[in-house]
mmCIF file of C-alpha atoms and ligand atoms in Angstrom:
data_model
loop_
_atom_site.group_PDB
_atom_site.id
_atom_site.type_symbol
_atom_site.label_atom_id
_atom_site.label_comp_id
_atom_site.label_asym_id
_atom_site.label_seq_id
_atom_site.Cartn_x
_atom_site.Cartn_y
_atom_site.Cartn_z
ATOM 1 C CA MET A 1 -15.847 -74.656 20.294
ATOM 2 C CA THR A 2 -16.039 -71.074 21.468
ATOM 3 C CA ASP A 3 -19.553 -69.813 21.702
ATOM 4 C CA LEU A 4 -19.749 -67.094 19.044
ATOM 5 C CA ALA A 5 -22.473 -65.164 20.844
ATOM 6 C CA THR A 6 -20.434 -64.981 24.083
ATOM 7 C CA LEU A 7 -17.348 -63.905 22.176
ATOM 8 C CA GLU A 8 -19.290 -61.176 20.448
ATOM 9 C CA THR A 9 -20.778 -59.895 23.700
ATOM 10 C CA ASP A 10 -17.311 -59.826 25.321
ATOM 11 C CA ILE A 11 -15.690 -57.914 22.468
ATOM 12 C CA GLN A 12 -18.586 -55.482 22.122
ATOM 13 C CA ALA A 13 -18.432 -54.786 25.877
ATOM 14 C CA ALA A 14 -14.669 -54.182 25.641
ATOM 15 C CA ILE A 15 -15.243 -51.778 22.738
ATOM 16 C CA ALA A 16 -17.830 -49.890 24.765
ATOM 17 C CA ARG A 17 -15.441 -49.666 27.735
ATOM 18 C CA ALA A 18 -12.457 -48.481 25.676
ATOM 19 C CA GLU A 19 -11.316 -45.103 26.910
ATOM 20 C CA ASN A 20 -9.201 -43.990 24.021
ATOM 21 C CA ILE A 21 -7.957 -44.804 20.535
ATOM 22 C CA GLY A 22 -4.957 -46.727 21.899
ATOM 23 C CA HIS A 23 -7.215 -48.933 23.933
ATOM 24 C CA LEU A 24 -9.426 -49.578 20.961
ATOM 25 C CA GLU A 25 -6.439 -50.597 18.872
ATOM 26 C CA GLU A 26 -5.470 -53.187 21.504
ATOM 27 C CA ILE A 27 -8.982 -54.652 21.333
ATOM 28 C CA ARG A 28 -8.821 -54.728 17.525
ATOM 29 C CA ILE A 29 -5.506 -56.608 17.591
ATOM 30 C CA ALA A 30 -6.800 -59.063 20.204
ATOM 31 C CA ALA A 31 -9.810 -59.868 18.012
ATOM 32 C CA LEU A 32 -8.776 -59.330 14.405
ATOM 33 C CA GLY A 33 -4.958 -59.299 14.530
ATOM 34 C CA LYS A 34 -2.893 -62.241 13.273
ATOM 35 C CA LYS A 35 -3.223 -64.040 16.570
ATOM 36 C CA GLY A 36 -6.612 -62.587 17.421
ATOM 37 C CA SER A 37 -9.605 -64.564 18.679
ATOM 38 C CA ILE A 38 -11.711 -64.088 15.554
ATOM 39 C CA SER A 39 -8.725 -64.750 13.272
ATOM 40 C CA ALA A 40 -8.191 -68.029 15.137
ATOM 41 C CA LEU A 41 -11.810 -68.970 14.476
ATOM 42 C CA LEU A 42 -11.440 -68.146 10.795
ATOM 43 C CA LYS A 43 -8.473 -70.537 10.637
ATOM 44 C CA THR A 44 -10.631 -73.389 11.951
ATOM 45 C CA LEU A 45 -12.812 -73.163 8.819
ATOM 46 C CA GLY A 46 -10.100 -75.040 6.868
ATOM 47 C CA GLN A 47 -10.450 -78.152 8.989
ATOM 48 C CA MET A 48 -14.228 -78.301 8.840
ATOM 49 C CA SER A 49 -16.346 -80.521 6.683
ATOM 50 C CA ASN A 50 -18.090 -78.782 3.800
ATOM 51 C CA GLU A 51 -21.481 -78.902 5.529
ATOM 52 C CA GLU A 52 -20.132 -77.490 8.735
ATOM 53 C CA ARG A 53 -18.221 -74.775 6.863
ATOM 54 C CA LEU A 54 -21.395 -73.733 5.047
ATOM 55 C CA ILE A 55 -22.965 -72.972 8.429
ATOM 56 C CA GLN A 56 -19.957 -71.684 10.393
ATOM 57 C CA GLY A 57 -18.399 -69.653 7.538
ATOM 58 C CA PRO A 58 -21.110 -66.982 7.346
ATOM 59 C CA LEU A 59 -21.408 -66.887 11.142
ATOM 60 C CA ILE A 60 -17.694 -66.309 11.787
ATOM 61 C CA ASN A 61 -17.301 -63.864 8.860
ATOM 62 C CA GLY A 62 -20.447 -62.090 10.038
ATOM 63 C CA LEU A 63 -18.915 -61.716 13.482
ATOM 64 C CA LYS A 64 -15.719 -60.351 11.936
ATOM 65 C CA ASP A 65 -17.708 -57.756 9.970
ATOM 66 C CA LYS A 66 -19.788 -56.728 12.968
ATOM 67 C CA ILE A 67 -16.712 -56.252 15.170
ATOM 68 C CA THR A 68 -14.838 -54.342 12.432
ATOM 69 C CA GLN A 69 -17.850 -52.082 12.061
ATOM 70 C CA ALA A 70 -18.212 -51.550 15.832
ATOM 71 C CA ILE A 71 -14.525 -50.592 16.116
ATOM 72 C CA GLU A 72 -14.833 -48.071 13.220
ATOM 73 C CA THR A 73 -17.914 -46.494 14.779
ATOM 74 C CA ARG A 74 -16.205 -46.117 18.159
ATOM 75 C CA LYS A 75 -13.112 -44.698 16.467
ATOM 76 C CA ALA A 76 -15.166 -42.036 14.673
ATOM 77 C CA GLN A 77 -16.781 -41.194 18.002
ATOM 78 C CA PHE A 78 -13.345 -40.702 19.578
ATOM 79 C CA SER A 79 -12.160 -38.345 16.845
ATOM 80 C CA ARG A 80 -15.370 -36.306 17.024
ATOM 81 C CA GLU A 81 -14.893 -35.948 20.758
ATOM 82 C CA ALA A 82 -11.241 -34.984 20.310
ATOM 83 C CA MET A 83 -12.239 -32.320 17.767
ATOM 84 C CA ARG A 84 -14.897 -30.940 20.080
ATOM 85 C CA GLU A 85 -12.401 -30.703 22.914
ATOM 86 C CA ARG A 86 -9.912 -28.906 20.651
ATOM 87 C CA LEU A 87 -12.540 -26.450 19.487
ATOM 88 C CA ILE A 88 -13.470 -25.662 23.072
ATOM 89 C CA SER A 89 -9.912 -25.334 24.362
ATOM 90 C CA GLU A 90 -8.521 -23.437 21.372
ATOM 91 C CA THR A 91 -10.984 -20.571 21.099
ATOM 92 C CA ILE A 92 -9.377 -17.248 20.132
ATOM 93 C CA ASP A 93 -11.043 -13.977 21.020
ATOM 94 C CA VAL A 94 -10.585 -12.014 17.807
ATOM 95 C CA THR A 95 -11.957 -8.892 19.473
ATOM 96 C CA LEU A 96 -8.971 -8.693 21.826
ATOM 97 C CA PRO A 97 -6.587 -5.823 20.990
ATOM 98 C CA SER A 98 -3.367 -7.029 19.342
ATOM 99 C CA LEU A 99 -0.219 -7.112 21.436
ATOM 100 C CA PRO A 100 1.264 -3.630 21.712
ATOM 101 C CA GLN A 101 4.689 -4.834 20.545
ATOM 102 C CA ALA A 102 3.235 -6.486 17.449
ATOM 103 C CA SER A 103 1.514 -3.361 16.147
ATOM 104 C CA ASN A 104 4.506 -1.259 17.057
ATOM 105 C CA GLN A 105 7.091 -3.140 15.041
ATOM 106 C CA GLY A 106 8.759 -1.212 12.251
ATOM 107 C CA ARG A 107 8.163 2.285 11.060
ATOM 108 C CA MET A 108 6.847 3.854 7.862
ATOM 109 C CA HIS A 109 9.317 6.306 6.357
ATOM 110 C CA PRO A 110 7.887 9.855 6.505
ATOM 111 C CA ILE A 111 8.070 10.395 2.718
ATOM 112 C CA PRO A 112 5.723 7.614 1.528
ATOM 113 C CA GLN A 113 3.511 8.376 4.514
ATOM 114 C CA VAL A 114 3.280 12.072 3.598
ATOM 115 C CA ILE A 115 2.688 11.239 -0.090
ATOM 116 C CA GLU A 116 -0.219 9.089 1.037
ATOM 117 C CA ASP A 117 -1.555 11.869 3.266
ATOM 118 C CA MET A 118 -1.272 14.420 0.465
ATOM 119 C CA SER A 119 -2.876 12.101 -2.073
ATOM 120 C CA PHE A 120 -5.715 11.542 0.365
ATOM 121 C CA ILE A 121 -6.336 15.293 0.634
ATOM 122 C CA PHE A 122 -6.303 15.761 -3.152
ATOM 123 C CA ALA A 123 -8.465 12.681 -3.689
ATOM 124 C CA ASP A 124 -10.995 14.237 -1.325
ATOM 125 C CA MET A 125 -11.055 17.255 -3.660
ATOM 126 C CA GLY A 126 -11.704 15.028 -6.675
ATOM 127 C CA PHE A 127 -8.189 14.596 -8.057
ATOM 128 C CA ALA A 128 -7.294 11.242 -9.615
ATOM 129 C CA ILE A 129 -3.755 9.857 -9.400
ATOM 130 C CA ALA A 130 -1.555 9.585 -12.500
ATOM 131 C CA GLU A 131 1.899 8.093 -12.946
ATOM 132 C CA GLY A 132 4.783 8.332 -15.387
ATOM 133 C CA PRO A 133 8.274 6.848 -15.756
ATOM 134 C CA ASP A 134 11.343 8.100 -13.843
ATOM 135 C CA ILE A 135 13.452 7.665 -16.993
ATOM 136 C CA GLU A 136 12.193 10.147 -19.551
ATOM 137 C CA THR A 137 12.914 11.376 -23.029
ATOM 138 C CA ASP A 138 14.020 14.886 -23.758
ATOM 139 C CA PHE A 139 10.678 15.431 -25.463
ATOM 140 C CA TYR A 140 8.476 14.744 -22.428
ATOM 141 C CA ASN A 141 10.746 16.344 -19.846
ATOM 142 C CA PHE A 142 11.386 19.522 -21.879
ATOM 143 C CA THR A 143 10.157 20.009 -25.450
ATOM 144 C CA ALA A 144 6.498 19.172 -24.942
ATOM 145 C CA LEU A 145 6.514 21.432 -21.892
ATOM 146 C CA ASN A 146 7.463 24.372 -24.068
ATOM 147 C CA ILE A 147 11.161 24.189 -23.178
ATOM 148 C CA PRO A 148 12.727 23.965 -26.641
ATOM 149 C CA GLU A 149 16.310 22.951 -27.398
ATOM 150 C CA ALA A 150 18.833 25.597 -26.290
ATOM 151 C CA HIS A 151 16.270 27.187 -23.966
ATOM 152 C CA PRO A 152 18.126 28.508 -20.874
ATOM 153 C CA ALA A 153 15.641 26.644 -18.611
ATOM 154 C CA ARG A 154 17.312 23.402 -19.669
ATOM 155 C CA GLN A 155 20.557 24.481 -18.047
ATOM 156 C CA MET A 156 18.712 25.451 -14.865
ATOM 157 C CA HIS A 157 17.561 21.879 -14.356
ATOM 158 C CA ASP A 158 20.960 20.217 -13.686
ATOM 159 C CA THR A 159 19.793 17.155 -15.567
ATOM 160 C CA PHE A 160 21.232 13.635 -15.203
ATOM 161 C CA TYR A 161 21.629 12.306 -18.752
ATOM 162 C CA PHE A 162 22.214 8.736 -19.938
ATOM 163 C CA GLU A 163 24.748 7.895 -22.674
ATOM 164 C CA PRO A 164 23.391 8.894 -26.115
ATOM 165 C CA ASP A 165 22.186 6.089 -28.438
ATOM 166 C CA ASP A 166 23.335 5.576 -32.084
ATOM 167 C CA LYS A 167 21.202 8.463 -33.280
ATOM 168 C CA GLY A 168 22.522 10.766 -30.567
ATOM 169 C CA ASN A 169 19.310 10.722 -28.477
ATOM 170 C CA ARG A 170 19.865 10.855 -24.744
ATOM 171 C CA LEU A 171 17.405 9.548 -22.142
ATOM 172 C CA LEU A 172 17.408 11.363 -18.825
ATOM 173 C CA LEU A 173 16.146 11.111 -15.248
ATOM 174 C CA ARG A 174 13.099 13.357 -15.098
ATOM 175 C CA THR A 175 13.910 16.665 -13.402
ATOM 176 C CA HIS A 176 10.293 17.267 -12.379
ATOM 177 C CA THR A 177 6.923 15.480 -12.423
ATOM 178 C CA SER A 178 5.604 17.826 -15.157
ATOM 179 C CA PRO A 179 6.172 15.262 -17.988
ATOM 180 C CA VAL A 180 3.303 13.290 -16.423
ATOM 181 C CA GLN A 181 1.035 16.227 -17.415
ATOM 182 C CA ILE A 182 1.907 15.591 -21.053
ATOM 183 C CA ARG A 183 1.706 11.790 -20.931
ATOM 184 C CA THR A 184 -1.638 11.789 -19.142
ATOM 185 C CA MET A 185 -3.221 14.426 -21.407
ATOM 186 C CA GLU A 186 -1.949 12.599 -24.518
ATOM 187 C CA ASN A 187 -3.602 9.380 -23.343
ATOM 188 C CA GLY A 188 -6.917 10.777 -22.207
ATOM 189 C CA LYS A 189 -9.707 13.172 -22.978
ATOM 190 C CA PRO A 190 -10.445 16.491 -21.228
ATOM 191 C CA PRO A 191 -11.608 17.507 -18.649
ATOM 192 C CA PHE A 192 -8.616 16.476 -16.512
ATOM 193 C CA ARG A 193 -8.132 16.660 -12.793
ATOM 194 C CA PHE A 194 -5.242 14.625 -11.402
ATOM 195 C CA ILE A 195 -2.120 14.661 -9.301
ATOM 196 C CA ALA A 196 1.098 12.817 -10.099
ATOM 197 C CA PRO A 197 3.346 12.026 -7.133
ATOM 198 C CA GLY A 198 6.807 10.658 -7.811
ATOM 199 C CA ARG A 199 10.583 10.772 -7.674
ATOM 200 C CA THR A 200 12.500 13.490 -9.448
ATOM 201 C CA TYR A 201 16.237 13.970 -9.967
ATOM 202 C CA ARG A 202 18.655 16.847 -10.209
ATOM 203 C CA CYS A 203 22.413 16.938 -9.942
ATOM 204 C CA ASP A 204 22.519 18.905 -6.693
ATOM 205 C CA SER A 205 23.344 18.112 -3.049
ATOM 206 C CA ASP A 206 23.416 20.176 0.150
ATOM 207 C CA ARG A 207 21.307 20.662 3.309
ATOM 208 C CA THR A 208 18.198 21.514 1.288
ATOM 209 C CA HIS A 209 18.886 19.611 -1.951
ATOM 210 C CA THR A 210 19.357 15.901 -2.649
ATOM 211 C CA PRO A 211 19.989 14.385 -6.106
ATOM 212 C CA MET A 212 16.728 12.442 -5.774
ATOM 213 C CA PHE A 213 13.682 14.141 -4.272
ATOM 214 C CA HIS A 214 9.892 13.952 -4.513
ATOM 215 C CA GLN A 215 7.279 16.125 -6.152
ATOM 216 C CA ILE A 216 3.535 16.083 -6.543
ATOM 217 C CA GLU A 217 2.332 17.520 -9.810
ATOM 218 C CA GLY A 218 -1.235 18.759 -10.081
ATOM 219 C CA LEU A 219 -3.236 19.489 -13.200
ATOM 220 C CA ALA A 220 -6.810 20.633 -13.782
ATOM 221 C CA ILE A 221 -8.081 21.297 -17.316
ATOM 222 C CA ASP A 222 -11.647 22.217 -18.118
ATOM 223 C CA LYS A 223 -13.536 24.922 -19.990
ATOM 224 C CA HIS A 224 -13.816 27.558 -17.287
ATOM 225 C CA ILE A 225 -10.987 26.917 -14.849
ATOM 226 C CA HIS A 226 -9.328 30.118 -13.664
ATOM 227 C CA LEU A 227 -6.739 31.330 -11.211
ATOM 228 C CA GLY A 228 -9.293 31.576 -8.401
ATOM 229 C CA HIS A 229 -9.743 27.790 -8.538
ATOM 230 C CA LEU A 230 -5.990 27.312 -8.331
ATOM 231 C CA LYS A 231 -5.741 29.583 -5.308
ATOM 232 C CA TRP A 232 -8.610 27.809 -3.536
ATOM 233 C CA VAL A 233 -7.163 24.342 -4.194
ATOM 234 C CA LEU A 234 -3.751 25.359 -2.876
ATOM 235 C CA GLU A 235 -5.131 27.166 0.186
ATOM 236 C CA THR A 236 -7.380 24.251 1.034
ATOM 237 C CA PHE A 237 -4.671 21.679 0.458
ATOM 238 C CA LEU A 238 -2.047 23.511 2.521
ATOM 239 C CA ALA A 239 -4.433 24.228 5.408
ATOM 240 C CA ARG A 240 -5.476 20.584 5.537
ATOM 241 C CA PHE A 241 -1.906 19.339 5.246
ATOM 242 C CA PHE A 242 -0.728 21.531 8.123
ATOM 243 C CA GLU A 243 -3.946 20.765 10.046
ATOM 244 C CA LEU A 244 -4.925 24.437 10.301
ATOM 245 C CA ASP A 245 -8.333 26.066 9.944
ATOM 246 C CA ASN A 246 -7.096 28.327 7.196
ATOM 247 C CA MET A 247 -3.882 29.294 5.547
ATOM 248 C CA SER A 248 -2.671 32.624 4.151
ATOM 249 C CA LEU A 249 -0.723 32.315 0.941
ATOM 250 C CA ARG A 250 1.375 34.794 -0.962
ATOM 251 C CA LEU A 251 1.457 34.352 -4.733
ATOM 252 C CA ARG A 252 4.542 35.916 -6.296
ATOM 253 C CA PRO A 253 4.970 36.328 -10.060
ATOM 254 C CA SER A 254 7.544 33.886 -11.392
ATOM 255 C CA TYR A 255 8.500 32.152 -14.599
ATOM 256 C CA PHE A 256 8.011 28.615 -15.880
ATOM 257 C CA PRO A 257 7.983 27.975 -19.638
ATOM 258 C CA PHE A 258 4.906 25.712 -19.323
ATOM 259 C CA THR A 259 2.657 28.119 -17.395
ATOM 260 C CA GLU A 260 1.496 31.657 -18.095
ATOM 261 C CA PRO A 261 1.110 33.482 -15.808
ATOM 262 C CA SER A 262 3.460 31.623 -13.449
ATOM 263 C CA MET A 263 3.666 32.024 -9.708
ATOM 264 C CA GLU A 264 5.592 30.886 -6.722
ATOM 265 C CA VAL A 265 3.586 30.289 -3.586
ATOM 266 C CA ASP A 266 4.745 31.209 -0.081
ATOM 267 C CA ILE A 267 3.054 30.161 3.137
ATOM 268 C CA GLN A 268 2.807 32.400 6.175
ATOM 269 C CA CYS A 269 5.179 31.491 8.986
ATOM 270 C CA SER A 270 6.906 32.806 12.058
ATOM 271 C CA ARG A 271 10.522 32.261 13.010
ATOM 272 C CA ALA A 272 10.226 34.160 16.287
ATOM 273 C CA HIS A 273 12.171 32.802 19.284
ATOM 274 C CA GLY A 274 14.074 30.403 17.070
ATOM 275 C CA THR A 275 11.086 28.109 16.362
ATOM 276 C CA LEU A 276 9.311 27.794 13.073
ATOM 277 C CA GLN A 277 5.531 28.048 13.185
ATOM 278 C CA ILE A 278 3.395 27.663 10.091
ATOM 279 C CA GLY A 279 0.242 29.696 9.479
ATOM 280 C CA LYS A 280 1.068 32.686 11.682
ATOM 281 C CA GLY A 281 3.596 35.495 11.913
ATOM 282 C CA THR A 282 5.168 37.892 9.458
ATOM 283 C CA ASP A 283 7.554 35.695 7.479
ATOM 284 C CA TRP A 284 6.927 33.852 4.248
ATOM 285 C CA MET A 285 8.339 30.610 2.956
ATOM 286 C CA GLU A 286 8.265 29.319 -0.612
ATOM 287 C CA VAL A 287 6.655 25.881 -0.970
ATOM 288 C CA LEU A 288 5.602 25.403 -4.587
ATOM 289 C CA GLY A 289 5.454 26.600 -8.175
ATOM 290 C CA CYS A 290 2.287 26.905 -10.212
ATOM 291 C CA GLY A 291 0.435 28.778 -12.947
ATOM 292 C CA MET A 292 -2.136 28.623 -15.705
ATOM 293 C CA VAL A 293 -1.184 25.989 -18.292
ATOM 294 C CA HIS A 294 0.557 27.642 -21.268
ATOM 295 C CA PRO A 295 -1.531 27.523 -24.486
ATOM 296 C CA GLN A 296 1.453 25.995 -26.285
ATOM 297 C CA VAL A 297 1.458 23.027 -23.888
ATOM 298 C CA LEU A 298 -2.235 22.437 -24.633
ATOM 299 C CA LYS A 299 -1.518 22.600 -28.383
ATOM 300 C CA ASN A 300 1.351 20.116 -27.905
ATOM 301 C CA VAL A 301 -1.118 17.500 -26.624
ATOM 302 C CA GLY A 302 -3.706 18.302 -29.284
ATOM 303 C CA LEU A 303 -6.051 20.445 -27.194
ATOM 304 C CA ASP A 304 -7.526 23.680 -28.526
ATOM 305 C CA PRO A 305 -6.456 26.479 -26.116
ATOM 306 C CA GLU A 306 -9.506 28.492 -27.257
ATOM 307 C CA LEU A 307 -11.678 25.800 -25.709
ATOM 308 C CA TRP A 308 -9.659 24.370 -22.838
ATOM 309 C CA GLN A 309 -7.737 26.003 -20.055
ATOM 310 C CA GLY A 310 -6.559 25.167 -16.575
ATOM 311 C CA PHE A 311 -3.903 25.258 -13.919
ATOM 312 C CA ALA A 312 -0.847 23.232 -12.980
ATOM 313 C CA PHE A 313 1.269 23.117 -9.864
ATOM 314 C CA GLY A 314 4.318 21.269 -8.641
ATOM 315 C CA LEU A 315 5.085 20.948 -4.958
ATOM 316 C CA GLY A 316 8.137 19.639 -3.161
ATOM 317 C CA VAL A 317 7.115 16.748 -0.911
ATOM 318 C CA ASP A 318 10.382 16.581 1.020
ATOM 319 C CA ARG A 319 10.327 20.305 1.746
ATOM 320 C CA LEU A 320 6.759 20.270 3.057
ATOM 321 C CA THR A 321 7.501 17.178 5.153
ATOM 322 C CA MET A 322 10.488 18.929 6.750
ATOM 323 C CA LEU A 323 8.319 21.936 7.559
ATOM 324 C CA LYS A 324 5.459 19.956 9.050
ATOM 325 C CA TYR A 325 7.557 17.613 11.175
ATOM 326 C CA GLY A 326 10.442 19.914 12.085
ATOM 327 C CA ILE A 327 13.125 17.963 10.232
ATOM 328 C CA ASP A 328 16.018 20.288 9.481
ATOM 329 C CA ASP A 329 18.327 18.306 7.207
ATOM 330 C CA LEU A 330 16.885 16.929 3.977
ATOM 331 C CA ARG A 331 19.702 14.402 3.626
ATOM 332 C CA ALA A 332 18.483 12.538 6.750
ATOM 333 C CA PHE A 333 15.585 11.208 4.640
ATOM 334 C CA PHE A 334 18.036 9.114 2.660
ATOM 335 C CA ASP A 335 20.545 8.075 5.348
ATOM 336 C CA ALA A 336 18.595 4.938 6.328
ATOM 337 C CA ASP A 337 19.484 5.544 9.989
ATOM 338 C CA LEU A 338 17.230 3.326 12.132
ATOM 339 C CA ARG A 339 17.404 5.668 15.139
ATOM 340 C CA TRP A 340 16.178 8.540 12.946
ATOM 341 C CA LEU A 341 13.443 6.370 11.474
ATOM 342 C CA LYS A 342 12.274 5.305 14.953
ATOM 343 C CA HIS A 343 11.951 8.972 15.879
ATOM 344 C CA TYR A 344 10.442 10.443 12.697
ATOM 345 C CA GLY A 345 8.808 7.330 11.214
ATOM 346 C CA PHE A 346 5.092 6.600 11.435
ATOM 347 C CA SER A 347 3.356 3.682 13.082
ATOM 348 C CA PRO A 348 2.232 1.093 10.500
ATOM 349 C CA LEU A 349 -1.311 1.647 11.775
ATOM 350 C CA TYR A 350 -1.166 5.420 11.358
ATOM 351 C CA MET A 351 -4.192 6.924 9.654
ATOM 352 C CA PRO A 352 -4.185 10.193 7.694
ATOM 353 C CA HIS A 353 -5.691 12.885 9.878
ATOM 354 C CA LEU A 354 -8.254 13.710 7.193
ATOM 355 C CA ALA A 355 -9.465 10.100 7.305
ATOM 356 C CA LYS A 356 -9.823 10.353 11.061
ATOM 357 C CA ALA A 357 -11.810 13.584 10.701
ATOM 358 C CA ASN A 358 -14.125 11.874 8.213
ATOM 359 C CA LEU A 359 -14.576 8.864 10.474
ATOM 360 C CA ALA A 360 -15.570 11.151 13.309
ATOM 361 C CA GLY A 361 -18.394 12.300 11.064
ATOM 362 C CA GLY A 362 -16.896 15.749 10.603
ATOM 363 C CA GLY A 363 -16.200 15.752 6.890
ATOM 364 C CA ALA A 364 -14.103 18.725 5.908
HETATM 365 N N1 LIG B 401 7.868 21.631 -12.683
HETATM 366 C C1 LIG B 401 8.183 22.807 -11.904
HETATM 367 C C2 LIG B 401 9.478 22.562 -11.141
HETATM 368 O O1 LIG B 401 9.842 21.470 -10.908
HETATM 369 C C3 LIG B 401 7.075 23.114 -10.926
HETATM 370 C C4 LIG B 401 5.803 23.514 -11.616
HETATM 371 C C5 LIG B 401 4.879 22.575 -11.949
HETATM 372 C C6 LIG B 401 5.524 24.840 -11.907
HETATM 373 C C7 LIG B 401 3.688 22.919 -12.576
HETATM 374 C C8 LIG B 401 4.385 25.225 -12.517
HETATM 375 C C9 LIG B 401 3.450 24.267 -12.851
HETATM 376 O O2 LIG B 401 10.162 23.433 -10.741
#
């Protein structure tokens, strides 16, 4: 009969010599497989006398258990080693700069990028961001803004209307972001200081008009807000947007039913030698409408105009983007031409210049 102790020593030595998992599996089959050496011994138990089996049974089964255990231990050792090797060979240096192509894929369209830049500047001045729906009711787009039925200002807006419902009410595509003034004041408590960027729609199309365009509305309501605040906010905003130290504005009297007094704001520019330069020269260019909120508008949202007052403005995002980046046809914004986007679009990693100034410790 095979000497159990010798067999055990042989198998244990083989296990210790095994160089890999495949090797180990061969040893396992040779010992514990169907035709393995230990399995053969187990089969001999059947032919033994009861007394002999009582002695040999535990010995052979004990050997089987010991070998099974030794194989498992060695196996675990192999997988730990394999893991350690993988960890060493697969290290990634996360501090390496990303591949230039990867960070350069795709371009941000100038409009959302500029809206983000503008919002950043206003946020820095303490303005929150409000939103309202593109599809509006007549009430929010006109009536609540002191533009009653049959007011000539309604005709000036070239409104897109939906089909009237059973009661004859027509929804419309908002013609300006001013309805967000009403919605936000209705749902909150004064003081207010917010901007509302968004899409606006008018039935109009040429080099400087598209049926869909973008505005940023601004509103500040408090107890002592006056025109000087409005002028400072606009000067500061426009200087920061055009990345200039300061900006000369011209405020011209104008008319909007929801502000009194109302003004249009021009920025200083030069068209000398066929190039447009902002912030210098003797020309002026209109960029936004604004004014002190009309007392009737305050009453319409339940505010007492004896107590509360403030300013509102509405600026054309597309127009200001064209001026800053020298884009001369507004319609190009909506052509979805990849070549145009590659030229005028922004890198996905672009950072607003104000953010960069703040990071540099400059503040503003
Ligand atoms: N809503 C006006 C427009 O679209 C702009 C504006 C907003 C004017 C707020 C004054 C105050 O033309």
